[in-house]
XYZ file of C-alpha atoms in Angstrom:
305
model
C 0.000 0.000 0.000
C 2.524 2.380 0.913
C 4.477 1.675 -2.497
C 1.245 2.887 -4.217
C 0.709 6.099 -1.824
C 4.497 6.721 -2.376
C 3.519 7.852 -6.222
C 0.568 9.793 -5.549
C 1.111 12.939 -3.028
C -2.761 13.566 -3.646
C -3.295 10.371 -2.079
C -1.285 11.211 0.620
C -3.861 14.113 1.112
C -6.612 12.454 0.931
C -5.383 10.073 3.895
C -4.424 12.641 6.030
C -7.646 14.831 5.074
C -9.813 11.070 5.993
C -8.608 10.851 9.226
C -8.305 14.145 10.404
C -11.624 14.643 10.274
C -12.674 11.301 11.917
C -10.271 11.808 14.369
C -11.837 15.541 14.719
C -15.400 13.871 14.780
C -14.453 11.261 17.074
C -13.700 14.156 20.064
C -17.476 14.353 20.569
C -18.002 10.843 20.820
C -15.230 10.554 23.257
C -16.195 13.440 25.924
C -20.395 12.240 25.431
C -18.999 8.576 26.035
C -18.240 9.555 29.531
C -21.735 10.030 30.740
C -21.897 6.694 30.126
C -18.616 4.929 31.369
C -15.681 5.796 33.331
C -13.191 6.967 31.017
C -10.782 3.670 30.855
C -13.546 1.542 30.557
C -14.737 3.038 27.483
C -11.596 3.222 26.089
C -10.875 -0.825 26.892
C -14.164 -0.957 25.025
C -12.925 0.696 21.899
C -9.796 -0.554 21.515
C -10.775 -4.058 22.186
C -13.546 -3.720 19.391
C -10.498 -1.481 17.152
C -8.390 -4.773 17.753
C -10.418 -7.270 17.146
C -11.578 -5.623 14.005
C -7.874 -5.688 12.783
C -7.116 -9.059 13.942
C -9.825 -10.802 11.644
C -8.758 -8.411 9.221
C -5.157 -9.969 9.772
C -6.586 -13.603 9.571
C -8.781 -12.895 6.203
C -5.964 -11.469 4.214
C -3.518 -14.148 5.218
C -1.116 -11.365 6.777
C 0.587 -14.008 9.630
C 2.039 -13.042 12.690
C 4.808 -10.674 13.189
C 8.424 -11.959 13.867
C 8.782 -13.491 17.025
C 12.057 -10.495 17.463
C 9.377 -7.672 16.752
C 6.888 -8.694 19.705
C 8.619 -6.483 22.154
C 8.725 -3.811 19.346
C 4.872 -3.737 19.056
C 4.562 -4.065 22.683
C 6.668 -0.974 23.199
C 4.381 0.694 20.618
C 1.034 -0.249 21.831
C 1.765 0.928 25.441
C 3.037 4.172 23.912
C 0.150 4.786 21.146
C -2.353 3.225 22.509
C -2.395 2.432 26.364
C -0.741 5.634 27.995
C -1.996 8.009 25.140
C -5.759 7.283 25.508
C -5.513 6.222 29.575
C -3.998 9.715 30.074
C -6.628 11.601 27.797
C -9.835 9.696 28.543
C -8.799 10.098 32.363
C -7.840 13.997 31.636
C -11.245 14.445 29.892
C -12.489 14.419 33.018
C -11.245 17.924 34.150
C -10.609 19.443 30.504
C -13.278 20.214 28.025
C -13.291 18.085 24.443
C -11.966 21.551 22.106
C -9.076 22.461 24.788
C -8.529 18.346 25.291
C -7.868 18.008 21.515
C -5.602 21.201 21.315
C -3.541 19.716 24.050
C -3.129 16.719 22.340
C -2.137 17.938 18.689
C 1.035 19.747 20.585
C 2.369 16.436 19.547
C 3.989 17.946 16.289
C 6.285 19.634 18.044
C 7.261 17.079 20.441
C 7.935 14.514 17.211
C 9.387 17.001 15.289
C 12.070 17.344 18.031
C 12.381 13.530 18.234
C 12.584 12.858 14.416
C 15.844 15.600 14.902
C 17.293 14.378 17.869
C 16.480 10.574 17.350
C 16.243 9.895 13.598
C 18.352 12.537 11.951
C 15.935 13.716 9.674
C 16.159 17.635 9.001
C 13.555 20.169 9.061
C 13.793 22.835 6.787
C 12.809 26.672 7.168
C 9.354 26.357 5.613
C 8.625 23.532 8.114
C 10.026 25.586 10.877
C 7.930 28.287 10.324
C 4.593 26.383 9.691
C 4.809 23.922 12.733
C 5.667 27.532 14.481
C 2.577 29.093 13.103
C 0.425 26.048 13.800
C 1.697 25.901 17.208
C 0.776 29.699 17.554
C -2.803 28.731 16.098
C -3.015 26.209 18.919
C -2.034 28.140 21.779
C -4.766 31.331 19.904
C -7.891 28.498 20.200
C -6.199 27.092 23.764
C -6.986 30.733 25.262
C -4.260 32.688 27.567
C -6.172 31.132 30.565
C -3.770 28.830 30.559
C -0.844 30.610 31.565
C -3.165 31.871 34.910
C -4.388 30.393 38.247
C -7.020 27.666 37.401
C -8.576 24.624 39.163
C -6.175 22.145 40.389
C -8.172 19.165 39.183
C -7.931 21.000 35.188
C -4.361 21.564 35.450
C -3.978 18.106 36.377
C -6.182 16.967 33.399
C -4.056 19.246 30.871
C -0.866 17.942 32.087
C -2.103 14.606 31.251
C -2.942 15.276 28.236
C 0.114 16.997 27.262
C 1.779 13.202 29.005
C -0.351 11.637 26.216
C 1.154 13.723 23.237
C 4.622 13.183 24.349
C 3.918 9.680 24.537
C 2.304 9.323 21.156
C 5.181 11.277 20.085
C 7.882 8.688 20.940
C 5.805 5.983 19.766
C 5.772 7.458 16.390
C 9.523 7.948 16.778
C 9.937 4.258 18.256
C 8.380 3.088 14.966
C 10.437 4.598 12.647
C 13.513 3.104 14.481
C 12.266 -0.546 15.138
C 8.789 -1.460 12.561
C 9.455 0.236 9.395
C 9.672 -3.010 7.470
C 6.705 -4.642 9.230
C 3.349 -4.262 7.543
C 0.960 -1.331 8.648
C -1.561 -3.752 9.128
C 0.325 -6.639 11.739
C 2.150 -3.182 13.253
C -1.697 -1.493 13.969
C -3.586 -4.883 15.028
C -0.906 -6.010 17.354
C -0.036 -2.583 19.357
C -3.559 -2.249 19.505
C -3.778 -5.687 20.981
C -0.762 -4.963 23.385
C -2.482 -1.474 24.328
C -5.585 -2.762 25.342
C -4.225 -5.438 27.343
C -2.623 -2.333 29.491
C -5.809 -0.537 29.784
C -7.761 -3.346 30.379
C -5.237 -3.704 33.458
C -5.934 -0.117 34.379
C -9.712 -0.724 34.259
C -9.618 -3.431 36.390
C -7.727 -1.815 39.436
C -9.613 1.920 39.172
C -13.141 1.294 37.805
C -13.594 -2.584 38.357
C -17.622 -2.273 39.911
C -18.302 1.220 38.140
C -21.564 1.536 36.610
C -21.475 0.746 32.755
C -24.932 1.640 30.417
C -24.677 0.588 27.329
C -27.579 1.997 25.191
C -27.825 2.578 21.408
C -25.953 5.663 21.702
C -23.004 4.454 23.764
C -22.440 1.605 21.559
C -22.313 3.636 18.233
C -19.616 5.746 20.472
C -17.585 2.365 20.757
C -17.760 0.853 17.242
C -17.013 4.462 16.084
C -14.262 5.425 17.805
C -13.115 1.551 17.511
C -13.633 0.093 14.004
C -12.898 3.943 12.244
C -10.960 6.169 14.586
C -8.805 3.308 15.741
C -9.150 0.347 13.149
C -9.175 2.286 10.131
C -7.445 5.587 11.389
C -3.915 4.352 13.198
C -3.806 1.578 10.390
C -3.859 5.151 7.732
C -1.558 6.598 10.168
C 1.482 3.669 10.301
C 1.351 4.145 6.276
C 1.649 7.584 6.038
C 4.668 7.631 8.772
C 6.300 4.743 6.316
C 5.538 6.840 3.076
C 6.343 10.565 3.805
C 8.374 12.507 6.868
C 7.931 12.454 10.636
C 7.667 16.114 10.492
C 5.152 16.503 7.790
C 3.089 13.349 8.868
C 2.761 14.771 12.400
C 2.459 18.873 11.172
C -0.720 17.814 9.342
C -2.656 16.099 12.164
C -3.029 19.970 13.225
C -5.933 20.453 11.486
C -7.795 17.407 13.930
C -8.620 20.123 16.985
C -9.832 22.378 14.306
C -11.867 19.695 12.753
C -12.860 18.684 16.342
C -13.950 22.367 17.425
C -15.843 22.727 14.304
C -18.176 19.436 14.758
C -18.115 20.629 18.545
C -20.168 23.494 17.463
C -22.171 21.768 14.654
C -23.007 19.013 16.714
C -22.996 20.187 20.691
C -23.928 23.778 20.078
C -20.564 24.892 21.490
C -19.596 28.697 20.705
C -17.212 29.170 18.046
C -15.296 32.426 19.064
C -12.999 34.771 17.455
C -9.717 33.143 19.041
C -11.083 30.102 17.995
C -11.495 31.218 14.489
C -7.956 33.234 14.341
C -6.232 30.216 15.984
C -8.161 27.828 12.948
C -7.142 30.114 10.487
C -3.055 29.846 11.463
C -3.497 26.260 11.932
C -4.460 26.227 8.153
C -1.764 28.830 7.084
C 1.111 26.975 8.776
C 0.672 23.569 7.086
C 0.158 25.586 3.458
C 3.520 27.463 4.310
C 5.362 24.208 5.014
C 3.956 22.153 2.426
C 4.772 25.323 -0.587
C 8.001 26.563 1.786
C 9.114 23.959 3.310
C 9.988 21.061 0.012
C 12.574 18.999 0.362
C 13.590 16.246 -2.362
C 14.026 12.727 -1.025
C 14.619 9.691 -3.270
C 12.859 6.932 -0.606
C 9.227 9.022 0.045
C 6.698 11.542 -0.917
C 8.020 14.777 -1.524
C 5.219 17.139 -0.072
């Protein structure tokens, strides 16, 4: 698959244009799924259904099980992208509202784009300096200032965990790079997923084991949602496009998921869309067109964007 993406940049786009938005779409599902659930139980819900979606998936197409030397690879990856990542931002959810949750988590650009110098070498060049800049500006714009001032305890606590998650999903996209390149996207997403749930399901167990659980039509849509297309679908879209184009780029584009998310936030929930939020969009969108028309560089082995 990622051969085939590798020729077609527009495909690329489309990709990262697919999940964004489902990932954008799948912040309201995840804050209304906790009237429902405690926040680790829902999530051991999703990503068991996300797994087991991937694992018959696996068995259908014949796709076998990873070497037996990349097991603690994926392990290392699914406690990373899946288990701390959505442990940390289900629990922060708690304190943190969906828009500002998302916006914490998509500072994980500029976390990876740190690793992918530090770690893997790779170079970022002015354009790309000045659009993951701007985007990070656009972030901080729909975040609000309140940030930087006294709050509540309990939402500090919430964004810091949050901002645990995106350093965390960071390094697993790093970790990739360095250790499952060569695997498959499909064995590398079904088996991390598999590995991350097992760790959440462990969380459950000792914090909400006895918790009241309702599952009704609308919490269940919440779980195959957020399972079969956010996870499923979306990190198996996501392993490809970290195989077929830059760290940088890959991660600079998933900027436009908070402003995806804030936009169904107010279709969908009613919530106010206000001018910061609109300025902070706007630079969002202006910092990935500078570093995709600035920021070129050529490279023989993936897409140039």
């Amino acid at each position: 698959m990622g051969n085939t993406i590798l020729k077609n940049k527009w495909m690329v786009w489309g990709l990262i244009l697919l999940i964004t938005i489902i990932w954008g779409y799948a912040w309201v599902l995840m804050k209304a799924a906790l009237d429902f659930m405690g926040p680790l139980t829902f999530s051991t819900f999703r990503f068991g259904t996300g797994a087991v979606t991937l694992l018959l998936f696996v068995l259908v197409l014949k796709a076998g099980k990873p070497p037996r030397q990349m097991w603690k690879h994926l392990f290392v990856v699914g406690m990373l992208q899946t288990a701390i990542v959505f442990s940390c931002v289900m629990y922060g959810m708690q304190f943190v509202n969906a828009g500002k949750s998302s916006v914490l988590l998509y500072s994980m650009p500029l976390w990876s784009s740190f690793l992918a110098v530090k770690v893997l070498g790779e170079r970022i060049t002015p354009g790309k300096i000045v659009g993951l800049v701007m985007g990070m500006l656009g972030l901080l714009t729909i975040l609000g200032w309140d940030i930087f001032f006294v709050q509540d305890p309990a939402v500090i606590f919430g964004e810091l965990l949050i901002v645990a998650a995106a350093f965390s999903w960071a390094g697993s996209n790093t970790y990739y790079r360095l250790k499952l390149e060569g695997m498959t996207q499909l064995q590398v997403s079904a088996y991390q997923m598999l590995f991350g749930t097992i760790g959440i399901l462990a969380a459950t167990v000792v914090t909400e084991w006895g918790e009241p659980v309702h599952l009704t039509s609308a919490s269940v849509f919440y779980i195959f949602f957020t399972g079969v297309l956010a996870s499923a679908l979306c990190f198996t879209v996501w392993f490809v496009l970290l195989s077929t184009i830059d760290m940088v780029t890959a991660t600079l584009s998933t900027l436009l998921v908070p402003v995806f998310g804030l936009f169904f936030g107010w279709l969908i929930l009613g919530e106010k869309l206000t001018g910061s939020i609109i300025t902070g969009s706007a630079l969002v969108i202006a910092g990935i067109a500078i570093a995709q028309v600035f920021g070129r560089e050529k490279s023989a082995s993936r897409v140039d964007m």
